[in-house]
Short mmCIF file of C-alpha atoms and ligand atoms in Angstrom, two decimals:
data_model
loop_
_atom_site.label_atom_id
_atom_site.label_comp_id
_atom_site.label_asym_id
_atom_site.label_seq_id
_atom_site.Cartn_x
_atom_site.Cartn_y
_atom_site.Cartn_z
CA UNK A 1 11.75 39.63 2.40
CA UNK A 2 10.77 36.21 1.09
CA UNK A 3 11.70 32.58 1.23
CA UNK A 4 14.41 32.85 -1.43
CA UNK A 5 16.30 35.68 0.29
CA UNK A 6 16.02 33.94 3.66
CA UNK A 7 17.30 30.69 2.22
CA UNK A 8 20.20 32.38 0.41
CA UNK A 9 21.22 34.50 3.42
CA UNK A 10 21.01 31.61 5.92
CA UNK A 11 22.54 29.03 3.55
CA UNK A 12 19.45 26.92 4.32
CA UNK A 13 19.66 23.44 2.80
CA UNK A 14 16.31 22.18 4.15
CA UNK A 15 13.78 24.32 2.27
CA UNK A 16 13.49 24.36 -1.51
CA UNK A 17 11.76 27.53 -2.66
CA UNK A 18 10.31 27.36 -6.17
CA UNK A 19 9.64 29.76 -9.02
CA UNK A 20 10.01 29.27 -12.78
CA UNK A 21 11.62 31.36 -15.48
CA UNK A 22 8.86 32.61 -17.81
CA UNK A 23 6.28 31.67 -15.19
CA UNK A 24 4.20 34.57 -16.49
CA UNK A 25 3.58 33.90 -20.13
CA UNK A 26 1.94 32.22 -23.04
CA UNK A 27 1.19 28.84 -21.42
CA UNK A 28 -1.36 30.62 -19.20
CA UNK A 29 -4.81 31.25 -20.76
CA UNK A 30 -5.26 34.34 -18.56
CA UNK A 31 -2.03 35.76 -20.06
CA UNK A 32 -3.12 34.95 -23.63
CA UNK A 33 -6.41 36.80 -22.99
CA UNK A 34 -4.52 39.99 -22.15
CA UNK A 35 -1.91 39.46 -24.89
CA UNK A 36 -4.61 39.06 -27.59
CA UNK A 37 -5.90 42.53 -26.83
CA UNK A 38 -2.39 44.01 -26.58
CA UNK A 39 -0.45 43.22 -29.74
CA UNK A 40 2.49 45.51 -28.97
CA UNK A 41 4.75 43.69 -26.50
CA UNK A 42 6.80 46.76 -25.45
CA UNK A 43 3.61 48.73 -24.77
CA UNK A 44 2.39 45.82 -22.65
CA UNK A 45 5.62 45.79 -20.61
CA UNK A 46 5.23 49.56 -20.17
CA UNK A 47 1.62 49.34 -18.99
CA UNK A 48 2.00 49.10 -15.22
CA UNK A 49 -1.60 48.00 -14.59
CA UNK A 50 -1.37 45.09 -17.04
CA UNK A 51 2.26 44.13 -16.43
CA UNK A 52 1.70 43.97 -12.67
CA UNK A 53 -1.45 41.89 -13.20
CA UNK A 54 0.45 39.49 -15.53
CA UNK A 55 3.25 39.20 -12.95
CA UNK A 56 0.73 38.21 -10.28
CA UNK A 57 -1.20 35.66 -12.40
CA UNK A 58 1.15 32.70 -11.75
CA UNK A 59 1.44 33.60 -8.05
CA UNK A 60 -2.33 33.40 -7.66
CA UNK A 61 -2.53 30.14 -9.57
CA UNK A 62 0.50 28.23 -8.21
CA UNK A 63 1.61 30.05 -5.05
CA UNK A 64 5.22 30.32 -6.28
CA UNK A 65 7.71 31.69 -3.72
CA UNK A 66 8.72 34.60 -5.92
CA UNK A 67 7.27 36.87 -8.59
CA UNK A 68 9.45 37.87 -11.55
CA UNK A 69 8.44 41.14 -13.04
CA UNK A 70 6.83 40.98 -16.49
CA UNK A 71 9.31 42.88 -18.63
CA UNK A 72 12.15 41.93 -20.97
CA UNK A 73 15.94 42.08 -21.17
CA UNK A 74 15.52 44.28 -24.28
CA UNK A 75 13.71 47.03 -22.36
CA UNK A 76 17.03 48.81 -21.51
CA UNK A 77 18.06 49.11 -25.22
CA UNK A 78 14.58 50.54 -25.80
CA UNK A 79 15.19 52.97 -22.91
CA UNK A 80 18.43 54.01 -24.63
CA UNK A 81 16.50 54.91 -27.77
CA UNK A 82 17.17 51.89 -30.01
CA UNK A 83 14.10 50.66 -31.85
CA UNK A 84 12.86 47.34 -30.37
CA UNK A 85 9.91 45.35 -31.72
CA UNK A 86 8.66 41.83 -31.10
CA UNK A 87 7.34 40.24 -34.27
CA UNK A 88 4.85 37.42 -34.12
CA UNK A 89 6.47 34.00 -34.80
CA UNK A 90 9.86 35.67 -35.14
CA UNK A 91 10.92 37.17 -31.81
CA UNK A 92 12.78 40.41 -31.16
CA UNK A 93 13.72 42.69 -34.04
CA UNK A 94 15.84 45.75 -33.28
CA UNK A 95 16.58 48.83 -35.36
CA UNK A 96 20.10 49.94 -36.34
CA UNK A 97 22.29 50.85 -33.40
CA UNK A 98 23.15 54.55 -33.51
CA UNK A 99 26.06 54.89 -31.12
CA UNK A 100 25.95 58.71 -31.08
CA UNK A 101 22.28 58.66 -30.16
CA UNK A 102 22.57 56.14 -27.31
CA UNK A 103 25.73 57.88 -26.02
CA UNK A 104 23.81 61.10 -25.49
CA UNK A 105 20.97 59.64 -23.37
CA UNK A 106 20.86 61.03 -19.82
CA UNK A 107 20.02 59.01 -16.73
CA UNK A 108 16.73 60.89 -16.19
CA UNK A 109 15.55 60.33 -19.75
CA UNK A 110 16.22 56.60 -19.44
CA UNK A 111 14.53 56.28 -16.06
CA UNK A 112 11.49 58.31 -17.13
CA UNK A 113 11.06 56.25 -20.28
CA UNK A 114 11.03 53.03 -18.22
CA UNK A 115 9.10 54.40 -15.22
CA UNK A 116 6.17 52.02 -15.82
CA UNK A 117 8.46 49.04 -15.15
CA UNK A 118 9.47 50.49 -11.80
CA UNK A 119 5.87 51.39 -10.93
CA UNK A 120 4.86 47.84 -11.79
CA UNK A 121 7.47 46.47 -9.37
CA UNK A 122 6.09 48.76 -6.68
CA UNK A 123 2.52 47.56 -7.30
CA UNK A 124 3.58 43.89 -7.28
CA UNK A 125 5.83 44.04 -4.22
CA UNK A 126 3.16 45.82 -2.17
CA UNK A 127 0.39 43.36 -3.10
CA UNK A 128 -0.69 41.15 -0.20
CA UNK A 129 -0.13 38.06 -2.38
CA UNK A 130 3.59 38.85 -2.07
CA UNK A 131 3.64 38.66 1.71
CA UNK A 132 6.67 36.44 2.58
CA UNK A 133 7.58 36.21 -1.10
CA UNK A 134 10.36 37.79 -3.12
CA UNK A 135 10.01 40.16 -6.04
CA UNK A 136 12.66 39.39 -8.64
CA UNK A 137 13.96 42.20 -10.81
CA UNK A 138 16.29 41.35 -13.68
CA UNK A 139 18.63 42.52 -16.42
CA UNK A 140 20.31 40.84 -19.35
CA UNK A 141 24.06 40.47 -18.88
CA UNK A 142 26.00 43.09 -20.88
CA UNK A 143 27.22 40.46 -23.37
CA UNK A 144 23.73 39.12 -24.18
CA UNK A 145 22.23 42.61 -24.47
CA UNK A 146 25.13 43.68 -26.73
CA UNK A 147 24.54 40.64 -28.95
CA UNK A 148 20.91 41.69 -29.51
CA UNK A 149 21.83 45.36 -29.99
CA UNK A 150 24.39 44.56 -32.69
CA UNK A 151 22.86 41.46 -34.26
CA UNK A 152 19.38 43.04 -34.11
CA UNK A 153 17.71 39.64 -33.80
CA UNK A 154 18.22 36.36 -32.00
CA UNK A 155 21.64 34.85 -32.82
CA UNK A 156 19.77 31.55 -33.00
CA UNK A 157 18.27 32.74 -36.27
CA UNK A 158 21.30 34.39 -37.82
CA UNK A 159 24.52 35.42 -36.12
CA UNK A 160 26.74 37.88 -37.93
CA UNK A 161 30.27 37.48 -36.53
CA UNK A 162 31.63 40.49 -38.44
CA UNK A 163 29.83 42.82 -36.03
CA UNK A 164 32.55 41.95 -33.53
CA UNK A 165 35.41 43.32 -35.62
CA UNK A 166 35.09 46.90 -34.39
CA UNK A 167 36.60 46.56 -30.91
CA UNK A 168 36.39 50.29 -30.27
CA UNK A 169 32.62 50.23 -30.85
CA UNK A 170 32.23 47.17 -28.61
CA UNK A 171 34.13 48.86 -25.77
CA UNK A 172 31.88 51.90 -26.07
CA UNK A 173 28.69 49.81 -25.94
CA UNK A 174 29.97 47.88 -22.90
CA UNK A 175 30.63 51.20 -21.17
CA UNK A 176 27.13 52.48 -21.85
CA UNK A 177 25.56 49.19 -20.77
CA UNK A 178 27.59 49.09 -17.55
CA UNK A 179 26.22 52.49 -16.61
CA UNK A 180 22.58 51.98 -17.63
CA UNK A 181 22.14 48.37 -16.52
CA UNK A 182 23.30 49.52 -13.07
CA UNK A 183 20.73 52.32 -13.17
CA UNK A 184 18.08 49.78 -14.19
CA UNK A 185 19.11 47.44 -11.33
CA UNK A 186 19.04 50.24 -8.78
CA UNK A 187 15.66 51.57 -9.95
CA UNK A 188 14.17 48.08 -9.61
CA UNK A 189 15.59 47.67 -6.10
CA UNK A 190 14.44 51.14 -5.04
CA UNK A 191 10.91 50.17 -6.05
CA UNK A 192 10.71 46.83 -4.25
CA UNK A 193 12.83 44.19 -6.01
CA UNK A 194 14.37 41.96 -3.31
CA UNK A 195 16.53 39.86 -5.68
CA UNK A 196 18.18 40.57 -9.04
CA UNK A 197 18.68 37.90 -11.70
CA UNK A 198 21.19 38.44 -14.51
CA UNK A 199 20.35 36.50 -17.70
CA UNK A 200 23.33 35.71 -19.93
CA UNK A 201 21.43 33.64 -22.47
CA UNK A 202 24.19 33.76 -25.08
CA UNK A 203 27.17 33.17 -22.75
CA UNK A 204 27.67 29.86 -24.59
CA UNK A 205 28.71 31.69 -27.77
CA UNK A 206 31.93 33.02 -26.24
CA UNK A 207 35.15 31.01 -26.49
CA UNK A 208 37.72 30.65 -23.69
CA UNK A 209 40.03 33.29 -25.15
CA UNK A 210 37.40 36.06 -24.88
CA UNK A 211 35.59 34.97 -21.75
CA UNK A 212 37.22 37.48 -19.38
CA UNK A 213 36.53 40.39 -21.67
CA UNK A 214 32.95 39.54 -22.69
CA UNK A 215 31.52 37.55 -19.80
CA UNK A 216 33.44 37.63 -16.49
CA UNK A 217 34.48 41.31 -16.34
CA UNK A 218 31.26 43.03 -17.46
CA UNK A 219 29.06 40.68 -15.40
CA UNK A 220 31.14 40.92 -12.21
CA UNK A 221 30.82 44.69 -12.38
CA UNK A 222 27.00 44.32 -12.14
CA UNK A 223 27.30 41.62 -9.47
CA UNK A 224 29.51 43.81 -7.26
CA UNK A 225 27.15 46.73 -7.73
CA UNK A 226 24.06 44.67 -6.78
CA UNK A 227 25.81 43.21 -3.73
CA UNK A 228 26.74 46.76 -2.63
CA UNK A 229 23.00 47.48 -2.48
CA UNK A 230 22.59 44.49 -0.12
CA UNK A 231 20.42 42.49 -2.51
CA UNK A 232 21.25 38.90 -3.54
CA UNK A 233 22.13 38.35 -7.18
CA UNK A 234 21.44 35.21 -9.22
CA UNK A 235 23.38 34.67 -12.47
CA UNK A 236 22.29 32.46 -15.35
CA UNK A 237 25.16 32.03 -17.86
CA UNK A 238 23.21 29.67 -20.11
CA UNK A 239 25.29 26.94 -21.83
CA UNK A 240 28.56 28.29 -20.45
CA UNK A 241 31.26 25.64 -20.81
CA UNK A 242 32.58 25.84 -17.26
CA UNK A 243 30.19 26.87 -14.47
CA UNK A 244 32.85 26.40 -11.80
CA UNK A 245 35.22 28.93 -13.40
CA UNK A 246 32.29 31.26 -13.94
CA UNK A 247 31.31 31.15 -10.26
CA UNK A 248 34.93 31.63 -9.12
CA UNK A 249 35.35 34.69 -11.35
CA UNK A 250 31.93 36.37 -11.24
CA UNK A 251 31.05 35.50 -7.61
CA UNK A 252 27.25 35.60 -7.75
CA UNK A 253 25.21 34.69 -4.64
CA UNK A 254 23.38 31.99 -6.63
CA UNK A 255 24.02 30.36 -10.01
CA UNK A 256 21.21 29.04 -12.23
CA UNK A 257 22.23 26.02 -14.30
CA UNK A 258 20.91 24.98 -17.73
CA UNK A 259 19.49 21.52 -18.49
CA UNK A 260 22.45 20.26 -20.52
CA UNK A 261 24.98 20.38 -17.72
CA UNK A 262 25.35 17.35 -15.42
CA UNK A 263 23.85 18.34 -12.04
CA UNK A 264 26.07 15.81 -10.18
CA UNK A 265 29.19 17.49 -11.50
CA UNK A 266 27.78 20.88 -10.42
CA UNK A 267 26.92 19.57 -6.94
CA UNK A 268 30.42 18.21 -6.43
CA UNK A 269 32.29 21.26 -7.78
CA UNK A 270 30.27 24.27 -6.66
CA UNK A 271 29.57 25.33 -3.08
CA UNK A 272 27.34 28.38 -3.52
CA UNK A 273 23.51 28.12 -3.69
CA UNK A 274 22.23 26.58 -6.93
CA UNK A 275 19.02 27.29 -8.83
CA UNK A 276 17.28 25.48 -11.68
CA UNK A 277 18.30 22.73 -14.07
CA UNK A 278 15.17 20.77 -14.97
CA UNK A 279 14.58 20.55 -18.72
CA UNK A 280 11.40 22.55 -19.51
CA UNK A 281 10.49 19.80 -22.03
CA UNK A 282 9.85 17.48 -19.04
CA UNK A 283 6.77 19.60 -18.34
CA UNK A 284 5.39 18.46 -21.72
CA UNK A 285 5.39 14.78 -20.60
CA UNK A 286 3.38 13.05 -17.85
CA UNK A 287 3.12 13.15 -14.06
CA UNK A 288 5.42 10.20 -13.45
CA UNK A 289 8.27 11.67 -15.52
CA UNK A 290 7.77 15.09 -13.97
CA UNK A 291 7.95 13.61 -10.49
CA UNK A 292 11.01 11.43 -11.17
CA UNK A 293 12.95 14.21 -12.84
CA UNK A 294 12.10 16.80 -10.18
CA UNK A 295 13.06 14.38 -7.37
CA UNK A 296 16.32 13.66 -9.15
CA UNK A 297 17.36 17.35 -8.95
CA UNK A 298 16.08 17.68 -5.35
CA UNK A 299 18.09 14.62 -4.27
CA UNK A 300 21.28 15.61 -6.05
CA UNK A 301 21.15 19.04 -4.36
CA UNK A 302 19.87 17.90 -0.96
CA UNK A 303 23.02 19.12 0.81
CA UNK A 304 23.05 22.40 -1.09
CA UNK A 305 20.97 25.52 -0.80
CA UNK A 306 18.75 24.74 -3.78
CA UNK A 307 16.09 26.93 -5.35
CA UNK A 308 13.89 24.87 -7.64
CA UNK A 309 13.57 26.21 -11.19
CA UNK A 310 14.05 25.08 -14.79
CA UNK A 311 17.11 25.05 -17.04
CA UNK A 312 15.37 27.58 -19.33
CA UNK A 313 11.93 29.21 -19.56
CA UNK A 314 8.53 27.46 -19.41
CA UNK A 315 7.55 26.49 -22.98
CA UNK A 316 4.37 28.06 -24.42
CA UNK A 317 2.82 24.62 -25.08
CA UNK A 318 3.06 23.58 -21.39
CA UNK A 319 -0.14 22.37 -19.72
CA UNK A 320 -0.68 24.50 -16.57
CA UNK A 321 -1.87 21.40 -14.63
CA UNK A 322 1.64 19.94 -15.08
CA UNK A 323 3.12 23.07 -13.53
CA UNK A 324 0.69 22.70 -10.64
CA UNK A 325 1.83 19.10 -10.17
CA UNK A 326 5.51 20.11 -10.26
CA UNK A 327 4.94 22.73 -7.54
CA UNK A 328 3.11 20.16 -5.39
CA UNK A 329 5.97 17.63 -5.84
CA UNK A 330 8.61 20.17 -4.82
CA UNK A 331 6.63 21.51 -1.85
CA UNK A 332 6.03 17.99 -0.52
CA UNK A 333 9.69 16.97 -0.77
O1 LIG B 1 8.12 35.37 -16.60
C1 LIG B 1 9.27 35.83 -16.73
O2 LIG B 1 10.29 35.10 -16.75
C2 LIG B 1 9.48 37.33 -16.72
C3 LIG B 1 9.50 38.01 -17.97
C4 LIG B 1 10.60 37.76 -18.99
C5 LIG B 1 10.35 37.84 -20.36
N1 LIG B 1 11.53 37.77 -21.02
C6 LIG B 1 9.02 38.02 -20.96
C7 LIG B 1 8.82 37.66 -22.39
C8 LIG B 1 11.97 37.56 -18.82
C9 LIG B 1 12.78 37.35 -17.55
C10 LIG B 1 12.56 37.58 -20.13
C11 LIG B 1 14.01 37.44 -20.36
C12 LIG B 1 14.50 37.35 -21.74
N2 LIG B 1 14.03 37.99 -22.86
C13 LIG B 1 15.66 36.63 -22.11
C14 LIG B 1 16.55 35.84 -21.18
C15 LIG B 1 16.00 34.48 -20.91
C16 LIG B 1 15.98 33.58 -22.13
O3 LIG B 1 14.88 33.30 -22.60
O4 LIG B 1 17.06 33.19 -22.58
C17 LIG B 1 15.84 36.81 -23.50
C18 LIG B 1 16.94 36.22 -24.37
C19 LIG B 1 14.80 37.68 -23.95
C20 LIG B 1 14.59 38.21 -25.32
C21 LIG B 1 13.30 37.74 -25.86
N3 LIG B 1 12.07 38.20 -25.47
C22 LIG B 1 13.09 36.77 -26.88
C23 LIG B 1 14.20 36.00 -27.57
C24 LIG B 1 11.71 36.68 -27.09
C25 LIG B 1 10.99 35.90 -28.15
C26 LIG B 1 11.06 34.45 -27.97
C27 LIG B 1 10.11 33.99 -26.90
O5 LIG B 1 10.53 33.22 -26.03
O6 LIG B 1 8.95 34.37 -26.97
C28 LIG B 1 11.08 37.55 -26.15
C29 LIG B 1 9.63 37.77 -25.98
C30 LIG B 1 9.06 37.55 -24.62
N4 LIG B 1 9.63 37.99 -23.45
C31 LIG B 1 7.83 36.91 -24.32
C32 LIG B 1 7.68 36.98 -22.92
C33 LIG B 1 6.50 36.49 -22.12
C34 LIG B 1 6.85 36.36 -25.34
C35 LIG B 1 6.05 37.49 -25.85
C36 LIG B 1 4.79 37.05 -26.55
O7 LIG B 1 3.77 36.94 -25.87
O8 LIG B 1 4.85 36.90 -27.77
#
């Protein structure tokens, strides 16, 4: 067990553990070295030797309090048999969704196909670098995974609303995802994950009228399941309009906030542990701005259990020395 779990379980308001979303990634030269020689991103995620090494790189360099496993939220659709590729300068590109095909996948087939991810978690969590640190496993929330499966690319690029007309199809996909995302969560926990984070990157696309159906209900099912396994669960409903309603309905142990929401409003409305918030673009500026902005979040949440993190992932153009400075600022607070 690590600092994050201890803090969450004891409702500790004095310590501020730190890790960053996308802490393992393109801003690190040691990652780019490996990536250059491994052009296929899925193959890299499914190479337990390399994915465990990539997961440990930022721990070695910055002594973060948690490691997040190097994988992707689109690994479960791949495990279900949908084609998933990552194209350079484009992002994810999925093949057509064949509902009959993904409906026939058995639990064993799915688990065996993704075994390297679970082996990687085992390697990471048993490494002596992880002594007193948490290993974070993760899934995409059903809504966000469904958006990629149907839209086949990031909705930021092109979002085809008509895919949501077939309610029967949507219900079927949600059912399949509920089953297999739970299997993916359990497999990660069985192999050493001490925390689960649920990324709902496209929660902001859903309007009030559909929020129960698409966000609250499917996510709370995963939250309840994770809690039943006695592991804390962090939810990140990025750009959701009302974090307070989200927390009241979904009941995660921790909520990660994005950088557009006012942290003071969050601190006054929400009583559960909070994670994140800082705009990743701040890491592209200078030491003084980094320090002032980080201290601002730490001060606003000084009476909360607060896990330091960003309001979205580390940007590829980030200078690693700025990350080092951020960690130092937070640890000295
Ligand atoms: O360090 C970590 O945070 C752990 C690994 C991780 C990755 N993706 C690795 C990755 C995690 C937790 C994710 C989550 C993820 N993946 C999300 C949710 C968080 C978010 O960003 O909103 C989403 C939406 C995805 C889907 C995805 N994967 C996209 C849209 C892209 C392309 C755009 C981008 O940011 O590069 C990816 C690729 C991806 N996933 C990379 C990494 C390190 C870049 C791969 C490369 O080297 O080209």
